[in-house]
mmCIF file of C-alpha atoms in Angstrom:
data_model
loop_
_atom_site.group_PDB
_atom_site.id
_atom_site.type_symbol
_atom_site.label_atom_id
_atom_site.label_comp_id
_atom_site.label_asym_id
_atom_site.label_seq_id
_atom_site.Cartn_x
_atom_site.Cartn_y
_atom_site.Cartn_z
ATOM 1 C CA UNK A 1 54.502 98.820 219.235
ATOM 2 C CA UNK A 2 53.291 96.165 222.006
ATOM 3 C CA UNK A 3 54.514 95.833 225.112
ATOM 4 C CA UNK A 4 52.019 92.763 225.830
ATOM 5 C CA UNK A 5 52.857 90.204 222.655
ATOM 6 C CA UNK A 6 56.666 91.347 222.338
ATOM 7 C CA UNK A 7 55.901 91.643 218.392
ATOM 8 C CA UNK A 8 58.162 93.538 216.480
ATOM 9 C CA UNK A 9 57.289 97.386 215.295
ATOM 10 C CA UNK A 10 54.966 97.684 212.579
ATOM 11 C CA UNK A 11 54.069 100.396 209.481
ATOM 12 C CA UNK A 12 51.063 100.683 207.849
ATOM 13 C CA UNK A 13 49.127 102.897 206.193
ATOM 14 C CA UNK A 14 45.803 104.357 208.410
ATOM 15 C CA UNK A 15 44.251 107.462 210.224
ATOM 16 C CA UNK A 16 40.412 106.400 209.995
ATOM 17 C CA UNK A 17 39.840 107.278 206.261
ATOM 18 C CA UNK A 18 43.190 104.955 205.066
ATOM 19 C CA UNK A 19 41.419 101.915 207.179
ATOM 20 C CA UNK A 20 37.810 102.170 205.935
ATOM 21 C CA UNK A 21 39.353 102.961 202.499
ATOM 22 C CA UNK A 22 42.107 100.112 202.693
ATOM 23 C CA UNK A 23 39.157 97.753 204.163
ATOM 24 C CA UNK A 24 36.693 98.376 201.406
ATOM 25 C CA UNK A 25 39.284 97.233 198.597
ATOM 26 C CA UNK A 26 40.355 94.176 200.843
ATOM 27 C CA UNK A 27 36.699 94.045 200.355
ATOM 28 C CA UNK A 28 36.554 94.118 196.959
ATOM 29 C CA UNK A 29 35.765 97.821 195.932
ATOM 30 C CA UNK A 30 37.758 99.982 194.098
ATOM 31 C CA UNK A 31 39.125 102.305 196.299
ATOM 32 C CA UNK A 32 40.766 106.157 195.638
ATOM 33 C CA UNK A 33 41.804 108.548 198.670
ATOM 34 C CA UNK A 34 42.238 111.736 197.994
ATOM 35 C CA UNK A 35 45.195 112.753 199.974
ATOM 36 C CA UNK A 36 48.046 115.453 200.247
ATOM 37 C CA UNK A 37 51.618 114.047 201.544
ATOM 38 C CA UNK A 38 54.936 115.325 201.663
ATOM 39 C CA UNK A 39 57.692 114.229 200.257
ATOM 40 C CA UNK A 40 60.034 111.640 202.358
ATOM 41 C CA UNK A 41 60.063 108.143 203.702
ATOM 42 C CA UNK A 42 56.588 107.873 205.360
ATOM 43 C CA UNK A 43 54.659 109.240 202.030
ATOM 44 C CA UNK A 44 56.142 106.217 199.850
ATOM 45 C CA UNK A 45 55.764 103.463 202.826
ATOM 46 C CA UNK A 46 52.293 104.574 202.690
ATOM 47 C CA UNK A 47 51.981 104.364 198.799
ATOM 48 C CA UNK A 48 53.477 101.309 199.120
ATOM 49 C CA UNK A 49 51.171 99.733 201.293
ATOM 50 C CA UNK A 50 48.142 100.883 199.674
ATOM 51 C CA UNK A 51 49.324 99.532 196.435
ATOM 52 C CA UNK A 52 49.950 96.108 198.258
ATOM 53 C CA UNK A 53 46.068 96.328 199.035
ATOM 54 C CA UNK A 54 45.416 97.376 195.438
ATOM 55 C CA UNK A 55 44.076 100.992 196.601
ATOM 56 C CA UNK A 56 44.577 103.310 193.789
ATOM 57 C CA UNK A 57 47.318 106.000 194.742
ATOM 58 C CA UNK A 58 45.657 108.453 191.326
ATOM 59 C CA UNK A 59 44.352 110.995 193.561
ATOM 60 C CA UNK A 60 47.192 110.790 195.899
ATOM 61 C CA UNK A 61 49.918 114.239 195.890
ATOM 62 C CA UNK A 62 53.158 113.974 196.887
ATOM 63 C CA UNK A 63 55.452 117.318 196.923
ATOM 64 C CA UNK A 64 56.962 119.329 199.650
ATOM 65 C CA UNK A 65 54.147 121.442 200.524
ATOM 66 C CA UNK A 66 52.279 118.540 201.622
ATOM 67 C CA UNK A 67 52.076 116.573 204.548
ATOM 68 C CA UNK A 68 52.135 112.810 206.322
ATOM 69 C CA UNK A 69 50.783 112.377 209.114
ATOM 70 C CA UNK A 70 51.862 109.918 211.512
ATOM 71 C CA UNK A 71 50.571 107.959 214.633
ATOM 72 C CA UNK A 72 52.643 105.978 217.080
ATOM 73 C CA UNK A 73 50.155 103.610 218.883
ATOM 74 C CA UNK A 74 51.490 101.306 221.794
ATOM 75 C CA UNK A 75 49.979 98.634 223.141
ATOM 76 C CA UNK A 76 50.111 97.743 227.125
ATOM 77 C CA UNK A 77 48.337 95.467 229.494
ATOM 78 C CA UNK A 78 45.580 97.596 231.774
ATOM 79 C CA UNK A 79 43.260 96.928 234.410
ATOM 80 C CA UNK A 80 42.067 92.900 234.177
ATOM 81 C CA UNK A 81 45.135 92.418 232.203
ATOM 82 C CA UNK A 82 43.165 93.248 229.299
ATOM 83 C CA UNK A 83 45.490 95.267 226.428
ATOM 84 C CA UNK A 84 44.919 98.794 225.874
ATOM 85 C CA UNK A 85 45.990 100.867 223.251
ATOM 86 C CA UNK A 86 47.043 104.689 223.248
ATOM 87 C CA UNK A 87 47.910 106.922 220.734
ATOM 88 C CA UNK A 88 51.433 109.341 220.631
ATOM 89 C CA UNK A 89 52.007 112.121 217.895
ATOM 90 C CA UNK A 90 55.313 112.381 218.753
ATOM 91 C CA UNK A 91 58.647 111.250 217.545
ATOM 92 C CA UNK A 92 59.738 108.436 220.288
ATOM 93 C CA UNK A 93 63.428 108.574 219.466
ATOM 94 C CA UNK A 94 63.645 112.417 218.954
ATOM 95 C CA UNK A 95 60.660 113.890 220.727
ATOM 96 C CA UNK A 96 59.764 116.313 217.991
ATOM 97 C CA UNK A 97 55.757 116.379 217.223
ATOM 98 C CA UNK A 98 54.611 114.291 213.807
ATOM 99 C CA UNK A 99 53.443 115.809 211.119
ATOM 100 C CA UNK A 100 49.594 116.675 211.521
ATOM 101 C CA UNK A 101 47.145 117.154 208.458
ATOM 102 C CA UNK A 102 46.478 118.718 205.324
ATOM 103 C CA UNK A 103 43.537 119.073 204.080
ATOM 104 C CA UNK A 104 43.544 119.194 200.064
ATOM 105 C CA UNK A 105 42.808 122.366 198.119
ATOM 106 C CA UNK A 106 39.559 123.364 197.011
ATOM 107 C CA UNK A 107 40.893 123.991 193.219
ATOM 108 C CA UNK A 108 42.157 120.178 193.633
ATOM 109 C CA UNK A 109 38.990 119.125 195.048
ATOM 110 C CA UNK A 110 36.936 120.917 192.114
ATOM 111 C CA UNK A 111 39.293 119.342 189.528
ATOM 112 C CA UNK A 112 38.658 115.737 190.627
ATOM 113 C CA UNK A 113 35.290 116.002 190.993
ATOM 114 C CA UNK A 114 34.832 117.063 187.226
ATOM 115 C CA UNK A 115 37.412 114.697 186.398
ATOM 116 C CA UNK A 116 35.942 111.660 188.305
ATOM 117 C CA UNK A 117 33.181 109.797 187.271
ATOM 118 C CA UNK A 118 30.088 108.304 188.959
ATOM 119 C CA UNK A 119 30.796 107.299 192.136
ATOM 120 C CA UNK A 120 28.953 105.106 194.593
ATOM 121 C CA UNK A 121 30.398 106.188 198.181
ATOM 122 C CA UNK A 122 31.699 109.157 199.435
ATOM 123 C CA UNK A 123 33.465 108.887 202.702
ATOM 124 C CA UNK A 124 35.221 111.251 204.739
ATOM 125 C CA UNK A 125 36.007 111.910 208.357
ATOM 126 C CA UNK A 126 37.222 115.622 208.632
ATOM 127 C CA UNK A 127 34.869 118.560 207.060
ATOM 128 C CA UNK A 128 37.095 120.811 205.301
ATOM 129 C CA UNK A 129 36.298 122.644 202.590
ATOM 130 C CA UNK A 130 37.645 120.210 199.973
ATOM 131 C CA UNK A 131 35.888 117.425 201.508
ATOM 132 C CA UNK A 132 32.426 119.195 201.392
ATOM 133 C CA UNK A 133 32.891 120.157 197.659
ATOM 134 C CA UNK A 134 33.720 116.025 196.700
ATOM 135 C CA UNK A 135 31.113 115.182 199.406
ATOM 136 C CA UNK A 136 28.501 117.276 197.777
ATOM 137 C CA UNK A 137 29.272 116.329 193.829
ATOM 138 C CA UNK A 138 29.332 112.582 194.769
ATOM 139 C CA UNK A 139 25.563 113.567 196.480
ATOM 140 C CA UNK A 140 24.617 115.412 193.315
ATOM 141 C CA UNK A 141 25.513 112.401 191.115
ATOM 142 C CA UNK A 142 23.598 110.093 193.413
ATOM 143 C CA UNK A 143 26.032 108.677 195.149
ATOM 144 C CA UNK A 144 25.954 107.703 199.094
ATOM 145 C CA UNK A 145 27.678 110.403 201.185
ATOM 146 C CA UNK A 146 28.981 108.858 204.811
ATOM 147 C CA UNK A 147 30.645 110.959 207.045
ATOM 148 C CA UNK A 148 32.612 109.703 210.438
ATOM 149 C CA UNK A 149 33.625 113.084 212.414
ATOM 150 C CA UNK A 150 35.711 112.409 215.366
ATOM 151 C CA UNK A 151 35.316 116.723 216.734
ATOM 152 C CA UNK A 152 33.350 119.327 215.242
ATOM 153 C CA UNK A 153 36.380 121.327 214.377
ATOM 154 C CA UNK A 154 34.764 124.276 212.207
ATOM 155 C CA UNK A 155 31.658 124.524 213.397
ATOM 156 C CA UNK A 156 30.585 126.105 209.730
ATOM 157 C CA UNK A 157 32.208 123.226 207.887
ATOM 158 C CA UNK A 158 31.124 120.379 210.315
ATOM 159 C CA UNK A 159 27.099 121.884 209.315
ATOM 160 C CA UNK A 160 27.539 121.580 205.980
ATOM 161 C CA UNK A 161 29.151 118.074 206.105
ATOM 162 C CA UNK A 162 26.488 117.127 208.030
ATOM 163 C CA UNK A 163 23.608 117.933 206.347
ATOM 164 C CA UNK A 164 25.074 116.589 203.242
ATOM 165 C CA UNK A 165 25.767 112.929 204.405
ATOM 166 C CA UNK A 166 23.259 110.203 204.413
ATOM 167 C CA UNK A 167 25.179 108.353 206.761
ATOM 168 C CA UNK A 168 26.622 110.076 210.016
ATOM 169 C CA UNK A 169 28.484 107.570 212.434
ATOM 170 C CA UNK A 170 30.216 108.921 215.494
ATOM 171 C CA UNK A 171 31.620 107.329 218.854
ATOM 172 C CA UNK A 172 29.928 108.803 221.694
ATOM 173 C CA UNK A 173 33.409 109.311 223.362
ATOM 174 C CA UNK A 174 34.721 111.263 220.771
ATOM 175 C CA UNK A 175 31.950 113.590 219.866
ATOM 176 C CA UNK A 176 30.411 115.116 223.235
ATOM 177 C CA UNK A 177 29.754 118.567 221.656
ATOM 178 C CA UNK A 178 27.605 117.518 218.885
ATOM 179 C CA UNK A 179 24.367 118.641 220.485
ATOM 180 C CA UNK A 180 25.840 122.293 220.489
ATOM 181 C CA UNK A 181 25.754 122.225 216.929
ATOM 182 C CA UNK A 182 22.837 123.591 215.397
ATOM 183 C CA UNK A 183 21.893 121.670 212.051
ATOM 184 C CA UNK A 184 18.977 122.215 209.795
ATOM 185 C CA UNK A 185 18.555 119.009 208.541
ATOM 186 C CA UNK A 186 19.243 115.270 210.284
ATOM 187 C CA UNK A 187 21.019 112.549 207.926
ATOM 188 C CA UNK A 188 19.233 109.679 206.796
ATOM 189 C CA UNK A 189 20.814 107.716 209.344
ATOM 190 C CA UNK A 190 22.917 108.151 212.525
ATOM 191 C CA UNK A 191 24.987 105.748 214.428
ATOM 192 C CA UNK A 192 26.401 106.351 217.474
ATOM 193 C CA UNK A 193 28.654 103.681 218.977
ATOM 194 C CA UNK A 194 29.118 103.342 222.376
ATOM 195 C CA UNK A 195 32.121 100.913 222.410
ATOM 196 C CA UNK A 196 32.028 97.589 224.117
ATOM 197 C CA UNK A 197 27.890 97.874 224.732
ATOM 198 C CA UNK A 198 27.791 98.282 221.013
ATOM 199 C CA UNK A 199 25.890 100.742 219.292
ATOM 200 C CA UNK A 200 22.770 102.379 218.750
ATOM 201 C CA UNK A 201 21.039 104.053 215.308
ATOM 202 C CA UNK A 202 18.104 106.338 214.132
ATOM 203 C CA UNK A 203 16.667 106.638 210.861
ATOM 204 C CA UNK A 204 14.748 109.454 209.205
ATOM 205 C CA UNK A 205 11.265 107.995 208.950
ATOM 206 C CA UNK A 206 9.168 108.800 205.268
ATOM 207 C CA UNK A 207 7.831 111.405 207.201
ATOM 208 C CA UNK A 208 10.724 113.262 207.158
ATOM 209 C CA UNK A 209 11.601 112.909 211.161
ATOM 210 C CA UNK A 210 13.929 110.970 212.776
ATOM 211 C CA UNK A 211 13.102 107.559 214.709
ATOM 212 C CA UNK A 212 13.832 106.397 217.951
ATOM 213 C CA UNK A 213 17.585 105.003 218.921
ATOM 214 C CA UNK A 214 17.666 101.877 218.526
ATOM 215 C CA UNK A 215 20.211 99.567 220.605
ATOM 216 C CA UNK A 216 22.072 96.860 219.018
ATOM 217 C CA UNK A 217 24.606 95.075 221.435
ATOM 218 C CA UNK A 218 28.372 94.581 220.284
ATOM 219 C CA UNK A 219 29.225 90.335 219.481
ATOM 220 C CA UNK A 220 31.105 88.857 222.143
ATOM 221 C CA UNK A 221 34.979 88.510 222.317
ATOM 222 C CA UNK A 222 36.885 85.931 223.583
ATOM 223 C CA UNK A 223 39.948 87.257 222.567
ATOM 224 C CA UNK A 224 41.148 90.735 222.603
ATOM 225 C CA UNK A 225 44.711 91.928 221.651
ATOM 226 C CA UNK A 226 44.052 95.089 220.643
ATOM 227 C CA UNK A 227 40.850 97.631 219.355
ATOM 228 C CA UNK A 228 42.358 99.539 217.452
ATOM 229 C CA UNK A 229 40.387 100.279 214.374
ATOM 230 C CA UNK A 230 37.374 98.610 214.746
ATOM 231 C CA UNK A 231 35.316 101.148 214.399
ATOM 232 C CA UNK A 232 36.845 101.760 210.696
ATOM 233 C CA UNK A 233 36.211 97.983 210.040
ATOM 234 C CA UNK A 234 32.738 98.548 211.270
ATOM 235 C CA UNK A 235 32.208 101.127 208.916
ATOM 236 C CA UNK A 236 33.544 99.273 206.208
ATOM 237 C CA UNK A 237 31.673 96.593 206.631
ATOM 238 C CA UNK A 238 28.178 99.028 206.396
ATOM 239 C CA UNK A 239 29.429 100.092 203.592
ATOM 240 C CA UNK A 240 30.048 97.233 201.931
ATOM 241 C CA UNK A 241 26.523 96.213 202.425
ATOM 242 C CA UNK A 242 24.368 99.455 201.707
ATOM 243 C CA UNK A 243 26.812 101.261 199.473
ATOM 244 C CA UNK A 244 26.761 99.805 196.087
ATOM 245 C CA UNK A 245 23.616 101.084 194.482
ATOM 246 C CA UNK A 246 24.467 104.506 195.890
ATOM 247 C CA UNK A 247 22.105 106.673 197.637
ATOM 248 C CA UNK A 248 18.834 105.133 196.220
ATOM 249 C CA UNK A 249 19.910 101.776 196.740
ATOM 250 C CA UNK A 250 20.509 102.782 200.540
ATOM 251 C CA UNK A 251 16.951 104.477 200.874
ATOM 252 C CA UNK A 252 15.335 101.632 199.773
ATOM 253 C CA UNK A 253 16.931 99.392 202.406
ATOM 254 C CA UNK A 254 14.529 97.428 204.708
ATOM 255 C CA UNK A 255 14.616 97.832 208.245
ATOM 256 C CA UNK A 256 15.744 94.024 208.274
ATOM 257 C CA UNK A 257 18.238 94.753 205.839
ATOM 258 C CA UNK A 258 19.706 97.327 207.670
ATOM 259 C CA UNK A 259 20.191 95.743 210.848
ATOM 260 C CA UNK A 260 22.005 92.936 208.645
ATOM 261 C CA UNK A 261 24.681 95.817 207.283
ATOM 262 C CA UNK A 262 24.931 97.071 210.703
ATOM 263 C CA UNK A 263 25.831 93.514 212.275
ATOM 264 C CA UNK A 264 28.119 92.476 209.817
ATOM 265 C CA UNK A 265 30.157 95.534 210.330
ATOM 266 C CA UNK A 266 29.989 94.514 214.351
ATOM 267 C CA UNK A 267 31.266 91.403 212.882
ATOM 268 C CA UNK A 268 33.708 92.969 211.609
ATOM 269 C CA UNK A 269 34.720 95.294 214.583
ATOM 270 C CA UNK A 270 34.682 91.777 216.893
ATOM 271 C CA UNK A 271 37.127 90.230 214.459
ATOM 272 C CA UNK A 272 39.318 92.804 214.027
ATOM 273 C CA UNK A 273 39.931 93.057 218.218
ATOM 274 C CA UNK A 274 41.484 89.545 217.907
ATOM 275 C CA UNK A 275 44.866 91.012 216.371
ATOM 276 C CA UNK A 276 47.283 93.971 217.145
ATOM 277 C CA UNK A 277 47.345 96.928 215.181
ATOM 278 C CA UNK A 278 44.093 98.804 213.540
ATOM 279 C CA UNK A 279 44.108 95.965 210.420
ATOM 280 C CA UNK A 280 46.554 93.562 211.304
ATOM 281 C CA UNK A 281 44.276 90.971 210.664
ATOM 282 C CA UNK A 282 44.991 91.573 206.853
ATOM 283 C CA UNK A 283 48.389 90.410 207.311
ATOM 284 C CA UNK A 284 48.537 87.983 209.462
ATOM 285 C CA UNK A 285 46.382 85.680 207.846
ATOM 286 C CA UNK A 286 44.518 84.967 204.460
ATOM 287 C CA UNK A 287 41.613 86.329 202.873
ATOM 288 C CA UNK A 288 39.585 82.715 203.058
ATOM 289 C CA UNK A 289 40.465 82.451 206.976
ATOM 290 C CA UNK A 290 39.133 85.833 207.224
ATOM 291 C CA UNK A 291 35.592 85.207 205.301
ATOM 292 C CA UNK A 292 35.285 81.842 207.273
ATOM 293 C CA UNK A 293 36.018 83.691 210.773
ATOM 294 C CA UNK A 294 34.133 86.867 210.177
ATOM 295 C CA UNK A 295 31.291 84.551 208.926
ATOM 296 C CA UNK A 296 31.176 82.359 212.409
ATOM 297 C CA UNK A 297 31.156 85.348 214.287
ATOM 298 C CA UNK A 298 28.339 87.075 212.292
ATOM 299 C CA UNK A 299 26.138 83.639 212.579
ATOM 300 C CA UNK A 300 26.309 83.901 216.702
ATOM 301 C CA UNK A 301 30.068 82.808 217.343
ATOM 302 C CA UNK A 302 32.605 83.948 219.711
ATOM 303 C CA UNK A 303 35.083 86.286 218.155
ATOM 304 C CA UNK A 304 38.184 83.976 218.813
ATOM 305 C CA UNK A 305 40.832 83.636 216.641
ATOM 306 C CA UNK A 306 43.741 81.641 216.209
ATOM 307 C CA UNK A 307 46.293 81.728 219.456
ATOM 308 C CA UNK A 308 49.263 81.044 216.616
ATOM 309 C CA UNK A 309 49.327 84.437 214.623
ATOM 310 C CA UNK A 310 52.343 84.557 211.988
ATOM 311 C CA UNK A 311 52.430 87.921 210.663
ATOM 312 C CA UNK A 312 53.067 87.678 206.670
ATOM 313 C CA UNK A 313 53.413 91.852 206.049
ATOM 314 C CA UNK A 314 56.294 93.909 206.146
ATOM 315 C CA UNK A 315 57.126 95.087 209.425
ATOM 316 C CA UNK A 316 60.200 97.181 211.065
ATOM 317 C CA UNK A 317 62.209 97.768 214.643
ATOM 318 C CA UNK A 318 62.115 101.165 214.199
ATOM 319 C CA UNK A 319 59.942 104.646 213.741
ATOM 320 C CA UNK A 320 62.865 106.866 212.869
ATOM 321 C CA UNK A 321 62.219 106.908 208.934
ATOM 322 C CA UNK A 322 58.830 107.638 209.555
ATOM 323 C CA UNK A 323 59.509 111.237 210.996
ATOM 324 C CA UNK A 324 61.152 113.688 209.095
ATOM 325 C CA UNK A 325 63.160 115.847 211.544
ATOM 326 C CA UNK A 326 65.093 112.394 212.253
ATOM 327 C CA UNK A 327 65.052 111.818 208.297
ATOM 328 C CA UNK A 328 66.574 115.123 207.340
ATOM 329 C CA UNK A 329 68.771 114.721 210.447
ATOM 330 C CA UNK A 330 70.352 111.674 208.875
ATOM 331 C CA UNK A 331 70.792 113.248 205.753
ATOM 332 C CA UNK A 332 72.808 116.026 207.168
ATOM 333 C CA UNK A 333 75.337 113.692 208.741
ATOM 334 C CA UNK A 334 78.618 113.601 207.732
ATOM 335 C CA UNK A 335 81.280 111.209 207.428
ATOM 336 C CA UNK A 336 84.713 112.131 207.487
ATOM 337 C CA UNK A 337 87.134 109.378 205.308
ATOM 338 C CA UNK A 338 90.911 108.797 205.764
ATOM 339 C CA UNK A 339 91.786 110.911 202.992
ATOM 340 C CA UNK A 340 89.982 113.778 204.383
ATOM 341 C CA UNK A 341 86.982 113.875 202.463
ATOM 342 C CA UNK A 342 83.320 114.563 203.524
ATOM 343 C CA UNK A 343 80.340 112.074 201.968
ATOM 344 C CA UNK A 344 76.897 112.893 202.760
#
């Protein structure tokens, strides 16, 4: 919702792993969460959307014992008049807390990864148990492992995730405690961004120890209606670059090379601050104004887009079927008729 552009509500599928995922197909990859929702109105908007994005919905549950998490973020002017965005888990017409997460099973986990074949990139941003078992068999089969924490959590599981990725990225904001967590081994490369200044990376030298941080300064913006998810387009966009010969294919990368992947994903982030909502980019205009845009900014451009933005997605005035104490509230309303009947 945005107080600053007076836009109408709108619904999309995200949480970090929905955005990188959703990015990467709008990317061109073939992409497959692995997700547990519960039944109701929020599970099948968010079906919905991914399917709209061509994001495959195979590893996807939906039954009662699941759950769907959902985010309110609002939009307001702050200091400068520059927007800022900030994030509610609750209900805004009833009050009552969304649904949080839940994680997958381990026996579910265990089935797909015997089920699934070779896969490329593995990328998850909450070690749980399930995670760590697809995290590990897409590392066994050669694939490249990236996690994106945003807490430490378990501090058992958060190891273990850890030392299994190749690719750690974390925002220095959101992950203060990491050096109270003792790990035995250092992924092959860390990022740490550091929001408007941009980022900064180490990689694990052939000697087996890790580089110096290296600084890489974030593109410039003329135009910024929102952040929202840049950091998920960011990743994305490393992905896309150093992900599709899998974990040797990433090892082998130049330091050059890997600069590239990491400025095209800045690209990325800078394009994706010119529009409201974590990807609203993707629906407000089309995929060739995208490529042409991200391209100028990645070449040394300003990241300013269009001042005429005509959303073309679905979009809604209202959050109530996206919580389900108001959606089971409706249900058990009553109507009483003239001739004394009751329809629910």
């Amino acid at each position: 919702m945005s107080d600053v552009s007076g836009e109408p509500q709108k619904q999309w599928a995200g949480g970090t792993c929905g955005n990188v995922l959703i990015a990467l197909a709008y990317l061109g990859w073939e992409a497959k969460p692995v997700a547990r929702l519960r039944t109701g109105n929020a599970a099948d908007r968010i079906l919905l959307d991914l399917k709209e994005w061509g994001v495959s919905g195979e590893f996807v549950s939906v039954a009662r014992d699941g759950s769907t998490p959902v985010i309110f973020e609002r939009i307001t002017r702050g200091s400068g008049d520059i927007p800022r965005h900030s994030f509610s888990w609750r209900c805004p017409d009833c009050g009552i807390q969304f649904p949080g997460f839940k994680s997958v099973l381990s026996s579910v986990a265990e089935e797909i990864a015997q089920k699934s074949g070779p896969v490329q990139v593995f990328f998850f941003d909450r070690a749980t148990p399930a995670s760590i078992i697809l995290a590990k068999s897409c590392a066994d089969r050669g694939g490249l492992v990236v996690f994106e924490p945003s807490s430490v959590g378990n501090a058992l599981h958060f190891r273990q995730a850890w030392e299994t990725a190749h690719i750690v990225k974390y925002s220095h904001e959101r992950l203060r405690e990491l050096p109270e967590v003792n790990v035995a081994r250092s992924p092959l490369l860390q990022i740490e961004t550091l929001g408007e200044a941009g980022l900064r990376y180490r990689k694990v030298l052939r000697n087996g120890r890790s580089g110096e941080w290296i600084r890489m300064e974030a593109f410039r913006v003329d135009v910024v209606r929102d952040t929202a998810g840049s950091g998920d387009w960011c990743t994305a966009g490393i992905i896309d670059c150093c992900g599709h010969s899998g974990a040797a294919g990433f090892i082998e990368l130049k330091k050059d090379e890997l600069e590239s992947s990491i400025r095209y994903g800045q690209a990325l982030a800078a394009w994706n601050c010119g529009f409201e909502g974590a990807r609203g980019g993707m629906y407000a205009i089309d995929r060739e104004t995208f490529l042409q845009q991200v391209s100028h900014i990645f070449e040394g451009g300003s990241g300013l887009v269009s001042d005429s933005v005509a959303f073309r997605g679905r979009g809604n005035t209202f959050v109530g079927g996206l919580c389900p104490a108001c959606e089971e509230a409706d249900i058990g309303k009553s109507v009483t008729g003239t001739d004394g009947s009751t329809s629910h």
